[in-house]
Structure formats: structure tokens, C-alpha cells
PDB file of N, CA and C in Angstrom:
ATOM      1  N   MET A 443      99.068  33.195  85.814  1.00  0.00           N
ATOM      2  CA  MET A 443     100.093  32.448  85.079  1.00  0.00           C
ATOM      3  C   MET A 443     101.258  32.127  86.016  1.00  0.00           C
ATOM      4  N   VAL A 444     101.768  30.901  85.891  1.00  0.00           N
ATOM      5  CA  VAL A 444     102.800  30.450  86.743  1.00  0.00           C
ATOM      6  C   VAL A 444     104.022  30.096  85.875  1.00  0.00           C
ATOM      7  N   PRO A 445     105.148  30.729  86.022  1.00  0.00           N
ATOM      8  CA  PRO A 445     106.386  30.347  85.321  1.00  0.00           C
ATOM      9  C   PRO A 445     106.850  28.994  85.790  1.00  0.00           C
ATOM     10  N   ASP A 446     107.259  28.108  84.888  1.00  0.00           N
ATOM     11  CA  ASP A 446     107.773  26.836  85.184  1.00  0.00           C
ATOM     12  C   ASP A 446     109.255  26.799  84.941  1.00  0.00           C
ATOM     13  N   PHE A 447     110.048  26.740  85.971  1.00  0.00           N
ATOM     14  CA  PHE A 447     111.491  26.753  85.933  1.00  0.00           C
ATOM     15  C   PHE A 447     112.052  25.358  85.976  1.00  0.00           C
ATOM     16  N   GLN A 448     113.049  25.061  85.163  1.00  0.00           N
ATOM     17  CA  GLN A 448     113.739  23.745  85.217  1.00  0.00           C
ATOM     18  C   GLN A 448     114.802  23.805  86.279  1.00  0.00           C
ATOM     19  N   ALA A 449     115.012  22.678  86.985  1.00  0.00           N
ATOM     20  CA  ALA A 449     115.970  22.619  88.036  1.00  0.00           C
ATOM     21  C   ALA A 449     116.401  21.117  88.240  1.00  0.00           C
ATOM     22  N   ASP A 450     117.548  20.907  88.681  1.00  0.00           N
ATOM     23  CA  ASP A 450     118.049  19.591  89.025  1.00  0.00           C
ATOM     24  C   ASP A 450     117.464  19.044  90.295  1.00  0.00           C
ATOM     25  N   ASP A 451     117.171  19.976  91.298  1.00  0.00           N
ATOM     26  CA  ASP A 451     116.721  19.624  92.546  1.00  0.00           C
ATOM     27  C   ASP A 451     115.658  20.639  93.034  1.00  0.00           C
ATOM     28  N   PRO A 452     114.375  20.452  92.569  1.00  0.00           N
ATOM     29  CA  PRO A 452     113.408  21.503  92.903  1.00  0.00           C
ATOM     30  C   PRO A 452     113.309  21.776  94.402  1.00  0.00           C
ATOM     31  N   SER A 453     113.392  20.730  95.267  1.00  0.00           N
ATOM     32  CA  SER A 453     113.235  20.924  96.649  1.00  0.00           C
ATOM     33  C   SER A 453     114.283  21.805  97.234  1.00  0.00           C
ATOM     34  N   ALA A 454     115.479  21.890  96.648  1.00  0.00           N
ATOM     35  CA  ALA A 454     116.542  22.742  97.103  1.00  0.00           C
ATOM     36  C   ALA A 454     116.187  24.181  96.980  1.00  0.00           C
ATOM     37  N   SER A 455     115.273  24.461  96.030  1.00  0.00           N
ATOM     38  CA  SER A 455     114.805  25.892  95.857  1.00  0.00           C
ATOM     39  C   SER A 455     113.967  26.375  96.953  1.00  0.00           C
ATOM     40  N   ALA A 456     113.442  25.465  97.823  1.00  0.00           N
ATOM     41  CA  ALA A 456     112.538  25.919  98.870  1.00  0.00           C
ATOM     42  C   ALA A 456     113.197  26.950  99.834  1.00  0.00           C
ATOM     43  N   GLU A 457     114.400  26.695 100.206  1.00  0.00           N
ATOM     44  CA  GLU A 457     115.090  27.677 101.086  1.00  0.00           C
ATOM     45  C   GLU A 457     115.176  29.051 100.494  1.00  0.00           C
ATOM     46  N   PHE A 458     115.537  29.112  99.174  1.00  0.00           N
ATOM     47  CA  PHE A 458     115.600  30.468  98.536  1.00  0.00           C
ATOM     48  C   PHE A 458     114.244  31.153  98.537  1.00  0.00           C
ATOM     49  N   TYR A 459     113.221  30.467  98.070  1.00  0.00           N
ATOM     50  CA  TYR A 459     111.922  31.076  97.931  1.00  0.00           C
ATOM     51  C   TYR A 459     111.293  31.446  99.254  1.00  0.00           C
ATOM     52  N   ALA A 460     111.611  30.603 100.288  1.00  0.00           N
ATOM     53  CA  ALA A 460     111.087  30.879 101.646  1.00  0.00           C
ATOM     54  C   ALA A 460     111.856  32.022 102.289  1.00  0.00           C
ATOM     55  N   GLU A 461     113.157  31.977 102.283  1.00  0.00           N
ATOM     56  CA  GLU A 461     113.948  32.909 103.028  1.00  0.00           C
ATOM     57  C   GLU A 461     114.178  34.271 102.342  1.00  0.00           C
ATOM     58  N   VAL A 462     114.222  34.273 101.015  1.00  0.00           N
ATOM     59  CA  VAL A 462     114.492  35.473 100.261  1.00  0.00           C
ATOM     60  C   VAL A 462     113.159  36.207  99.867  1.00  0.00           C
ATOM     61  N   LEU A 463     112.149  35.400  99.423  1.00  0.00           N
ATOM     62  CA  LEU A 463     110.898  35.958  99.026  1.00  0.00           C
ATOM     63  C   LEU A 463     109.722  35.835  99.899  1.00  0.00           C
ATOM     64  N   GLY A 464     109.873  34.933 100.968  1.00  0.00           N
ATOM     65  CA  GLY A 464     108.799  34.743 101.849  1.00  0.00           C
ATOM     66  C   GLY A 464     107.713  33.787 101.342  1.00  0.00           C
ATOM     67  N   PHE A 465     107.987  33.102 100.254  1.00  0.00           N
ATOM     68  CA  PHE A 465     106.985  32.167  99.609  1.00  0.00           C
ATOM     69  C   PHE A 465     106.877  30.903 100.490  1.00  0.00           C
ATOM     70  N   GLU A 466     105.733  30.259 100.345  1.00  0.00           N
ATOM     71  CA  GLU A 466     105.484  29.008 101.017  1.00  0.00           C
ATOM     72  C   GLU A 466     105.257  27.935  99.972  1.00  0.00           C
ATOM     73  N   VAL A 467     105.538  26.659 100.376  1.00  0.00           N
ATOM     74  CA  VAL A 467     105.289  25.523  99.442  1.00  0.00           C
ATOM     75  C   VAL A 467     103.812  25.351  99.357  1.00  0.00           C
ATOM     76  N   ALA A 468     103.265  25.397  98.069  1.00  0.00           N
ATOM     77  CA  ALA A 468     101.897  25.172  97.845  1.00  0.00           C
ATOM     78  C   ALA A 468     101.663  23.720  97.434  1.00  0.00           C
ATOM     79  N   MET A 469     102.637  23.136  96.775  1.00  0.00           N
ATOM     80  CA  MET A 469     102.544  21.722  96.308  1.00  0.00           C
ATOM     81  C   MET A 469     103.943  21.220  96.146  1.00  0.00           C
ATOM     82  N   ASP A 470     104.112  19.984  96.590  1.00  0.00           N
ATOM     83  CA  ASP A 470     105.470  19.245  96.434  1.00  0.00           C
ATOM     84  C   ASP A 470     105.159  17.892  95.982  1.00  0.00           C
ATOM     85  N   GLN A 471     105.392  17.633  94.660  1.00  0.00           N
ATOM     86  CA  GLN A 471     105.236  16.299  94.099  1.00  0.00           C
ATOM     87  C   GLN A 471     106.602  15.560  93.977  1.00  0.00           C
ATOM     88  N   GLY A 472     107.664  16.232  94.487  1.00  0.00           N
ATOM     89  CA  GLY A 472     109.069  15.626  94.384  1.00  0.00           C
ATOM     90  C   GLY A 472     109.679  16.131  93.078  1.00  0.00           C
ATOM     91  N   TRP A 473     109.078  15.877  91.915  1.00  0.00           N
ATOM     92  CA  TRP A 473     109.623  16.287  90.692  1.00  0.00           C
ATOM     93  C   TRP A 473     109.223  17.713  90.371  1.00  0.00           C
ATOM     94  N   ILE A 474     108.202  18.229  90.994  1.00  0.00           N
ATOM     95  CA  ILE A 474     107.809  19.646  90.881  1.00  0.00           C
ATOM     96  C   ILE A 474     107.462  20.157  92.276  1.00  0.00           C
ATOM     97  N   VAL A 475     107.921  21.433  92.538  1.00  0.00           N
ATOM     98  CA  VAL A 475     107.493  22.105  93.705  1.00  0.00           C
ATOM     99  C   VAL A 475     106.958  23.436  93.284  1.00  0.00           C
ATOM    100  N   THR A 476     105.768  23.784  93.837  1.00  0.00           N
ATOM    101  CA  THR A 476     105.122  25.062  93.487  1.00  0.00           C
ATOM    102  C   THR A 476     105.172  25.923  94.791  1.00  0.00           C
ATOM    103  N   PHE A 477     105.622  27.166  94.609  1.00  0.00           N
ATOM    104  CA  PHE A 477     105.727  28.114  95.716  1.00  0.00           C
ATOM    105  C   PHE A 477     104.727  29.173  95.526  1.00  0.00           C
ATOM    106  N   ALA A 478     104.102  29.671  96.649  1.00  0.00           N
ATOM    107  CA  ALA A 478     103.160  30.738  96.581  1.00  0.00           C
ATOM    108  C   ALA A 478     103.458  31.836  97.593  1.00  0.00           C
ATOM    109  N   ALA A 479     103.119  33.058  97.211  1.00  0.00           N
ATOM    110  CA  ALA A 479     103.252  34.200  98.102  1.00  0.00           C
ATOM    111  C   ALA A 479     102.120  34.106  99.163  1.00  0.00           C
ATOM    112  N   PRO A 480     102.447  34.137 100.474  1.00  0.00           N
ATOM    113  CA  PRO A 480     101.405  33.937 101.463  1.00  0.00           C
ATOM    114  C   PRO A 480     100.310  34.952 101.423  1.00  0.00           C
ATOM    115  N   ASP A 481     100.588  36.158 101.058  1.00  0.00           N
ATOM    116  CA  ASP A 481      99.520  37.236 101.018  1.00  0.00           C
ATOM    117  C   ASP A 481      98.813  37.195  99.709  1.00  0.00           C
ATOM    118  N   ASN A 482      99.316  36.449  98.725  1.00  0.00           N
ATOM    119  CA  ASN A 482      98.705  36.410  97.417  1.00  0.00           C
ATOM    120  C   ASN A 482      98.894  35.061  96.811  1.00  0.00           C
ATOM    121  N   PRO A 483      98.120  34.058  97.217  1.00  0.00           N
ATOM    122  CA  PRO A 483      98.345  32.666  96.816  1.00  0.00           C
ATOM    123  C   PRO A 483      98.384  32.449  95.367  1.00  0.00           C
ATOM    124  N   ALA A 484      97.795  33.354  94.584  1.00  0.00           N
ATOM    125  CA  ALA A 484      97.794  33.240  93.080  1.00  0.00           C
ATOM    126  C   ALA A 484      99.104  33.593  92.518  1.00  0.00           C
ATOM    127  N   ALA A 485      99.977  34.295  93.259  1.00  0.00           N
ATOM    128  CA  ALA A 485     101.344  34.531  92.833  1.00  0.00           C
ATOM    129  C   ALA A 485     102.222  33.347  93.139  1.00  0.00           C
ATOM    130  N   GLN A 486     102.505  32.584  92.079  1.00  0.00           N
ATOM    131  CA  GLN A 486     103.181  31.321  92.201  1.00  0.00           C
ATOM    132  C   GLN A 486     104.351  31.161  91.288  1.00  0.00           C
ATOM    133  N   ILE A 487     105.244  30.287  91.613  1.00  0.00           N
ATOM    134  CA  ILE A 487     106.409  29.839  90.802  1.00  0.00           C
ATOM    135  C   ILE A 487     106.503  28.386  90.950  1.00  0.00           C
ATOM    136  N   SER A 488     106.687  27.666  89.847  1.00  0.00           N
ATOM    137  CA  SER A 488     106.922  26.222  89.892  1.00  0.00           C
ATOM    138  C   SER A 488     108.308  25.928  89.503  1.00  0.00           C
ATOM    139  N   VAL A 489     108.968  25.010  90.171  1.00  0.00           N
ATOM    140  CA  VAL A 489     110.339  24.551  89.869  1.00  0.00           C
ATOM    141  C   VAL A 489     110.248  23.026  89.655  1.00  0.00           C
ATOM    142  N   MET A 490     110.719  22.559  88.462  1.00  0.00           N
ATOM    143  CA  MET A 490     110.595  21.137  88.196  1.00  0.00           C
ATOM    144  C   MET A 490     111.823  20.559  87.612  1.00  0.00           C
ATOM    145  N   ARG A 491     112.076  19.241  87.850  1.00  0.00           N
ATOM    146  CA  ARG A 491     113.100  18.507  87.196  1.00  0.00           C
ATOM    147  C   ARG A 491     112.624  18.181  85.792  1.00  0.00           C
ATOM    148  N   GLN A 492     111.686  17.326  85.715  1.00  0.00           N
ATOM    149  CA  GLN A 492     111.069  16.870  84.464  1.00  0.00           C
ATOM    150  C   GLN A 492     109.654  16.565  84.732  1.00  0.00           C
ATOM    151  N   ASP A 493     108.786  16.998  83.970  1.00  0.00           N
ATOM    152  CA  ASP A 493     107.369  16.707  84.146  1.00  0.00           C
ATOM    153  C   ASP A 493     107.231  15.218  84.145  1.00  0.00           C
ATOM    154  N   ALA A 494     106.785  14.603  85.252  1.00  0.00           N
ATOM    155  CA  ALA A 494     106.708  13.199  85.343  1.00  0.00           C
ATOM    156  C   ALA A 494     105.620  12.488  84.516  1.00  0.00           C
ATOM    157  N   SER A 495     104.658  13.279  83.982  1.00  0.00           N
ATOM    158  CA  SER A 495     103.614  12.699  83.208  1.00  0.00           C
ATOM    159  C   SER A 495     103.559  13.226  81.736  1.00  0.00           C
ATOM    160  N   ALA A 496     104.558  13.943  81.313  1.00  0.00           N
ATOM    161  CA  ALA A 496     104.492  14.502  79.989  1.00  0.00           C
ATOM    162  C   ALA A 496     105.909  14.399  79.379  1.00  0.00           C
ATOM    163  N   SER A 497     105.927  14.217  78.125  1.00  0.00           N
ATOM    164  CA  SER A 497     107.243  14.120  77.356  1.00  0.00           C
ATOM    165  C   SER A 497     107.787  15.473  77.003  1.00  0.00           C
ATOM    166  N   VAL A 498     107.002  16.541  77.061  1.00  0.00           N
ATOM    167  CA  VAL A 498     107.414  17.858  76.758  1.00  0.00           C
ATOM    168  C   VAL A 498     107.308  18.726  78.045  1.00  0.00           C
ATOM    169  N   GLN A 499     108.278  19.634  78.231  1.00  0.00           N
ATOM    170  CA  GLN A 499     108.340  20.469  79.404  1.00  0.00           C
ATOM    171  C   GLN A 499     107.627  21.801  79.089  1.00  0.00           C
ATOM    172  N   PRO A 500     106.739  22.232  79.966  1.00  0.00           N
ATOM    173  CA  PRO A 500     106.031  23.526  79.699  1.00  0.00           C
ATOM    174  C   PRO A 500     106.958  24.704  80.079  1.00  0.00           C
ATOM    175  N   ASP A 501     106.685  25.814  79.421  1.00  0.00           N
ATOM    176  CA  ASP A 501     107.376  27.057  79.745  1.00  0.00           C
ATOM    177  C   ASP A 501     106.606  27.842  80.830  1.00  0.00           C
ATOM    178  N   ALA A 502     105.316  27.647  80.838  1.00  0.00           N
ATOM    179  CA  ALA A 502     104.479  28.333  81.810  1.00  0.00           C
ATOM    180  C   ALA A 502     103.211  27.550  81.967  1.00  0.00           C
ATOM    181  N   SER A 503     102.559  27.807  83.133  1.00  0.00           N
ATOM    182  CA  SER A 503     101.285  27.147  83.398  1.00  0.00           C
ATOM    183  C   SER A 503     100.255  28.278  83.528  1.00  0.00           C
ATOM    184  N   ILE A 504      99.079  28.027  82.890  1.00  0.00           N
ATOM    185  CA  ILE A 504      98.036  29.076  82.985  1.00  0.00           C
ATOM    186  C   ILE A 504      96.775  28.455  83.399  1.00  0.00           C
ATOM    187  N   GLU A 505      96.155  28.869  84.527  1.00  0.00           N
ATOM    188  CA  GLU A 505      94.920  28.291  84.993  1.00  0.00           C
ATOM    189  C   GLU A 505      93.741  28.999  84.342  1.00  0.00           C
ATOM    190  N   VAL A 506      92.799  28.272  83.853  1.00  0.00           N
ATOM    191  CA  VAL A 506      91.594  28.850  83.218  1.00  0.00           C
ATOM    192  C   VAL A 506      90.360  28.209  83.965  1.00  0.00           C
ATOM    193  N   ASP A 507      89.252  28.894  83.756  1.00  0.00           N
ATOM    194  CA  ASP A 507      87.988  28.400  84.349  1.00  0.00           C
ATOM    195  C   ASP A 507      87.516  27.140  83.665  1.00  0.00           C
ATOM    196  N   ASN A 508      87.647  27.060  82.332  1.00  0.00           N
ATOM    197  CA  ASN A 508      87.058  25.953  81.615  1.00  0.00           C
ATOM    198  C   ASN A 508      88.139  25.395  80.698  1.00  0.00           C
ATOM    199  N   VAL A 509      88.910  24.418  81.136  1.00  0.00           N
ATOM    200  CA  VAL A 509      90.037  23.809  80.375  1.00  0.00           C
ATOM    201  C   VAL A 509      89.490  23.108  79.174  1.00  0.00           C
ATOM    202  N   ASP A 510      88.332  22.442  79.291  1.00  0.00           N
ATOM    203  CA  ASP A 510      87.754  21.707  78.147  1.00  0.00           C
ATOM    204  C   ASP A 510      87.422  22.683  77.011  1.00  0.00           C
ATOM    205  N   ALA A 511      86.852  23.866  77.295  1.00  0.00           N
ATOM    206  CA  ALA A 511      86.615  24.869  76.259  1.00  0.00           C
ATOM    207  C   ALA A 511      87.869  25.417  75.695  1.00  0.00           C
ATOM    208  N   ALA A 512      88.904  25.635  76.464  1.00  0.00           N
ATOM    209  CA  ALA A 512      90.203  26.104  75.921  1.00  0.00           C
ATOM    210  C   ALA A 512      90.811  25.025  75.061  1.00  0.00           C
ATOM    211  N   HIS A 513      90.705  23.783  75.422  1.00  0.00           N
ATOM    212  CA  HIS A 513      91.229  22.696  74.577  1.00  0.00           C
ATOM    213  C   HIS A 513      90.506  22.653  73.244  1.00  0.00           C
ATOM    214  N   ALA A 514      89.189  22.659  73.311  1.00  0.00           N
ATOM    215  CA  ALA A 514      88.381  22.666  72.022  1.00  0.00           C
ATOM    216  C   ALA A 514      88.722  23.847  71.189  1.00  0.00           C
ATOM    217  N   ALA A 515      88.949  25.056  71.738  1.00  0.00           N
ATOM    218  CA  ALA A 515      89.245  26.205  70.958  1.00  0.00           C
ATOM    219  C   ALA A 515      90.591  26.043  70.313  1.00  0.00           C
ATOM    220  N   ALA A 516      91.616  25.533  71.072  1.00  0.00           N
ATOM    221  CA  ALA A 516      92.937  25.370  70.511  1.00  0.00           C
ATOM    222  C   ALA A 516      92.942  24.323  69.387  1.00  0.00           C
ATOM    223  N   GLN A 517      92.180  23.255  69.562  1.00  0.00           N
ATOM    224  CA  GLN A 517      91.992  22.259  68.446  1.00  0.00           C
ATOM    225  C   GLN A 517      91.426  22.827  67.204  1.00  0.00           C
ATOM    226  N   ARG A 518      90.254  23.584  67.461  1.00  0.00           N
ATOM    227  CA  ARG A 518      89.445  24.133  66.405  1.00  0.00           C
ATOM    228  C   ARG A 518      90.334  25.112  65.524  1.00  0.00           C
ATOM    229  N   LEU A 519      91.183  25.856  66.256  1.00  0.00           N
ATOM    230  CA  LEU A 519      92.033  26.877  65.556  1.00  0.00           C
ATOM    231  C   LEU A 519      93.343  26.359  65.006  1.00  0.00           C
ATOM    232  N   GLY A 520      93.581  25.018  65.240  1.00  0.00           N
ATOM    233  CA  GLY A 520      94.691  24.368  64.647  1.00  0.00           C
ATOM    234  C   GLY A 520      95.997  24.490  65.379  1.00  0.00           C
ATOM    235  N   TYR A 521      95.982  24.855  66.676  1.00  0.00           N
ATOM    236  CA  TYR A 521      97.248  24.885  67.446  1.00  0.00           C
ATOM    237  C   TYR A 521      97.666  23.472  67.794  1.00  0.00           C
ATOM    238  N   GLU A 522      98.960  23.321  67.900  1.00  0.00           N
ATOM    239  CA  GLU A 522      99.519  21.972  68.167  1.00  0.00           C
ATOM    240  C   GLU A 522      99.366  21.658  69.655  1.00  0.00           C
ATOM    241  N   ILE A 523      98.611  20.566  69.885  1.00  0.00           N
ATOM    242  CA  ILE A 523      98.440  20.006  71.178  1.00  0.00           C
ATOM    243  C   ILE A 523      99.625  19.043  71.437  1.00  0.00           C
ATOM    244  N   VAL A 524     100.490  19.430  72.376  1.00  0.00           N
ATOM    245  CA  VAL A 524     101.716  18.587  72.637  1.00  0.00           C
ATOM    246  C   VAL A 524     101.580  17.619  73.871  1.00  0.00           C
ATOM    247  N   HIS A 525     100.526  17.744  74.607  1.00  0.00           N
ATOM    248  CA  HIS A 525     100.185  16.803  75.639  1.00  0.00           C
ATOM    249  C   HIS A 525      98.669  16.837  75.730  1.00  0.00           C
ATOM    250  N   PRO A 526      98.123  15.623  75.635  1.00  0.00           N
ATOM    251  CA  PRO A 526      96.606  15.517  75.559  1.00  0.00           C
ATOM    252  C   PRO A 526      95.872  16.043  76.859  1.00  0.00           C
ATOM    253  N   LEU A 527      94.644  16.331  76.678  1.00  0.00           N
ATOM    254  CA  LEU A 527      93.782  16.713  77.789  1.00  0.00           C
ATOM    255  C   LEU A 527      93.661  15.533  78.753  1.00  0.00           C
ATOM    256  N   THR A 528      94.130  15.744  80.027  1.00  0.00           N
ATOM    257  CA  THR A 528      94.336  14.658  80.939  1.00  0.00           C
ATOM    258  C   THR A 528      93.898  15.133  82.345  1.00  0.00           C
ATOM    259  N   THR A 529      93.215  14.326  83.091  1.00  0.00           N
ATOM    260  CA  THR A 529      93.021  14.511  84.520  1.00  0.00           C
ATOM    261  C   THR A 529      94.132  13.852  85.256  1.00  0.00           C
ATOM    262  N   GLU A 530      94.934  14.637  85.978  1.00  0.00           N
ATOM    263  CA  GLU A 530      96.115  14.128  86.610  1.00  0.00           C
ATOM    264  C   GLU A 530      95.788  13.635  88.015  1.00  0.00           C
ATOM    265  N   PRO A 531      96.511  12.675  88.599  1.00  0.00           N
ATOM    266  CA  PRO A 531      96.182  12.134  89.915  1.00  0.00           C
ATOM    267  C   PRO A 531      96.395  13.135  91.046  1.00  0.00           C
ATOM    268  N   TRP A 532      97.149  14.220  90.831  1.00  0.00           N
ATOM    269  CA  TRP A 532      97.412  15.227  91.882  1.00  0.00           C
ATOM    270  C   TRP A 532      96.298  16.361  91.849  1.00  0.00           C
ATOM    271  N   GLY A 533      95.277  16.218  91.035  1.00  0.00           N
ATOM    272  CA  GLY A 533      94.155  17.077  91.135  1.00  0.00           C
ATOM    273  C   GLY A 533      94.048  18.248  90.163  1.00  0.00           C
ATOM    274  N   VAL A 534      94.675  18.077  88.949  1.00  0.00           N
ATOM    275  CA  VAL A 534      94.424  19.113  87.899  1.00  0.00           C
ATOM    276  C   VAL A 534      94.010  18.402  86.662  1.00  0.00           C
ATOM    277  N   ARG A 535      93.293  19.128  85.853  1.00  0.00           N
ATOM    278  CA  ARG A 535      92.894  18.675  84.486  1.00  0.00           C
ATOM    279  C   ARG A 535      93.654  19.667  83.596  1.00  0.00           C
ATOM    280  N   ARG A 536      94.440  19.101  82.594  1.00  0.00           N
ATOM    281  CA  ARG A 536      95.341  19.985  81.813  1.00  0.00           C
ATOM    282  C   ARG A 536      95.592  19.406  80.455  1.00  0.00           C
ATOM    283  N   PHE A 537      96.156  20.288  79.656  1.00  0.00           N
ATOM    284  CA  PHE A 537      96.742  19.902  78.310  1.00  0.00           C
ATOM    285  C   PHE A 537      97.865  20.912  78.065  1.00  0.00           C
ATOM    286  N   PHE A 538      98.746  20.520  77.121  1.00  0.00           N
ATOM    287  CA  PHE A 538      99.841  21.438  76.754  1.00  0.00           C
ATOM    288  C   PHE A 538      99.574  21.813  75.298  1.00  0.00           C
ATOM    289  N   VAL A 539      99.802  23.114  74.949  1.00  0.00           N
ATOM    290  CA  VAL A 539      99.628  23.648  73.658  1.00  0.00           C
ATOM    291  C   VAL A 539     100.795  24.468  73.266  1.00  0.00           C
ATOM    292  N   ARG A 540     101.243  24.472  72.042  1.00  0.00           N
ATOM    293  CA  ARG A 540     102.356  25.249  71.554  1.00  0.00           C
ATOM    294  C   ARG A 540     101.698  26.562  71.011  1.00  0.00           C
ATOM    295  N   GLU A 541     102.123  27.721  71.598  1.00  0.00           N
ATOM    296  CA  GLU A 541     101.638  28.939  71.175  1.00  0.00           C
ATOM    297  C   GLU A 541     102.355  29.483  69.991  1.00  0.00           C
ATOM    298  N   PRO A 542     101.947  30.543  69.267  1.00  0.00           N
ATOM    299  CA  PRO A 542     102.567  30.887  68.004  1.00  0.00           C
ATOM    300  C   PRO A 542     104.033  31.143  68.003  1.00  0.00           C
ATOM    301  N   ASN A 543     104.598  31.510  69.189  1.00  0.00           N
ATOM    302  CA  ASN A 543     106.061  31.785  69.241  1.00  0.00           C
ATOM    303  C   ASN A 543     106.885  30.576  69.659  1.00  0.00           C
ATOM    304  N   GLY A 544     106.177  29.456  69.737  1.00  0.00           N
ATOM    305  CA  GLY A 544     106.869  28.151  70.071  1.00  0.00           C
ATOM    306  C   GLY A 544     106.924  27.768  71.549  1.00  0.00           C
ATOM    307  N   LYS A 545     106.404  28.648  72.433  1.00  0.00           N
ATOM    308  CA  LYS A 545     106.377  28.306  73.841  1.00  0.00           C
ATOM    309  C   LYS A 545     105.329  27.247  74.089  1.00  0.00           C
ATOM    310  N   VAL A 546     105.626  26.329  75.025  1.00  0.00           N
ATOM    311  CA  VAL A 546     104.624  25.309  75.438  1.00  0.00           C
ATOM    312  C   VAL A 546     103.995  25.730  76.705  1.00  0.00           C
ATOM    313  N   LEU A 547     102.655  25.854  76.620  1.00  0.00           N
ATOM    314  CA  LEU A 547     101.827  26.288  77.736  1.00  0.00           C
ATOM    315  C   LEU A 547     101.021  25.162  78.330  1.00  0.00           C
ATOM    316  N   ASN A 548     101.089  24.973  79.640  1.00  0.00           N
ATOM    317  CA  ASN A 548     100.357  24.011  80.348  1.00  0.00           C
ATOM    318  C   ASN A 548      99.072  24.705  80.722  1.00  0.00           C
ATOM    319  N   ILE A 549      97.933  24.382  80.095  1.00  0.00           N
ATOM    320  CA  ILE A 549      96.695  25.012  80.350  1.00  0.00           C
ATOM    321  C   ILE A 549      95.929  24.095  81.303  1.00  0.00           C
ATOM    322  N   LEU A 550      95.482  24.607  82.449  1.00  0.00           N
ATOM    323  CA  LEU A 550      94.971  23.723  83.448  1.00  0.00           C
ATOM    324  C   LEU A 550      93.813  24.365  84.230  1.00  0.00           C
ATOM    325  N   THR A 551      93.105  23.451  84.908  1.00  0.00           N
ATOM    326  CA  THR A 551      92.113  23.906  85.947  1.00  0.00           C
ATOM    327  C   THR A 551      92.179  22.947  87.130  1.00  0.00           C
ATOM    328  N   HIS A 552      91.749  23.430  88.187  1.00  0.00           N
ATOM    329  CA  HIS A 552      91.601  22.487  89.403  1.00  0.00           C
ATOM    330  C   HIS A 552      90.119  22.196  89.494  1.00  0.00           C
ATOM    331  N   PRO A 553      89.676  21.001  88.997  1.00  0.00           N
ATOM    332  CA  PRO A 553      88.264  20.666  89.058  1.00  0.00           C
ATOM    333  C   PRO A 553      87.683  20.521  90.392  1.00  0.00           C
TER     334      PRO A 553
END
């Protein structure tokens, strides 16, 4: 799971995460920067201005093995899909779902 923090200037966070935590930039799309711990690349934090391809901002991103199955289960169980299942140009397949406490989760996989 990756927390998604809101920021006015995601790139400005790079110095903090690099110098204080030793994290490295794993992805930089300009509007979102994802930082990863070098010894544990799965330990990540994303900092974003505004999701460039969605009208709703996620609270966290969760990578799953089968995003299509997760999407089908969320629909079958009646959870609110707030961003459709989409293959994004930067290499993820994802959808956003609102969980029971109101948090918006970005459920994704790297195909």
C-alpha cells in the first residue's frame, strides 16, 4: 500500500525524502512523484498535486495481482467505483473505489 499525499509542488518533496529518509525517485510524472526506499522498493510514498487523469483524488494506492478481479468483486458487492477501470499511459491498470469509511482507494496493477 502506498499513501498518496497532496502537495502544491511534488518535486520539491524530493529533497526531503532523499536527504532525510534516503528514498529514491521511483516515478516522476510532474503531477505525481513516487519515492521508494532503496533497500525495500515496495516501501513507497506518492506525493501529488492533482491526479491528472481522474476527477477524484485517492487517499492510498494498493497494488494487487489481478486488478480486473478486484474491480469485478467491488462492482458485484456494490461498492462505489469513483474512477473507471483504465489502462494509463504510464504503465498501470487501475480503478478507484470508495471503501466503507469513505476513503478513496486507487487499486492498481503493473501489467
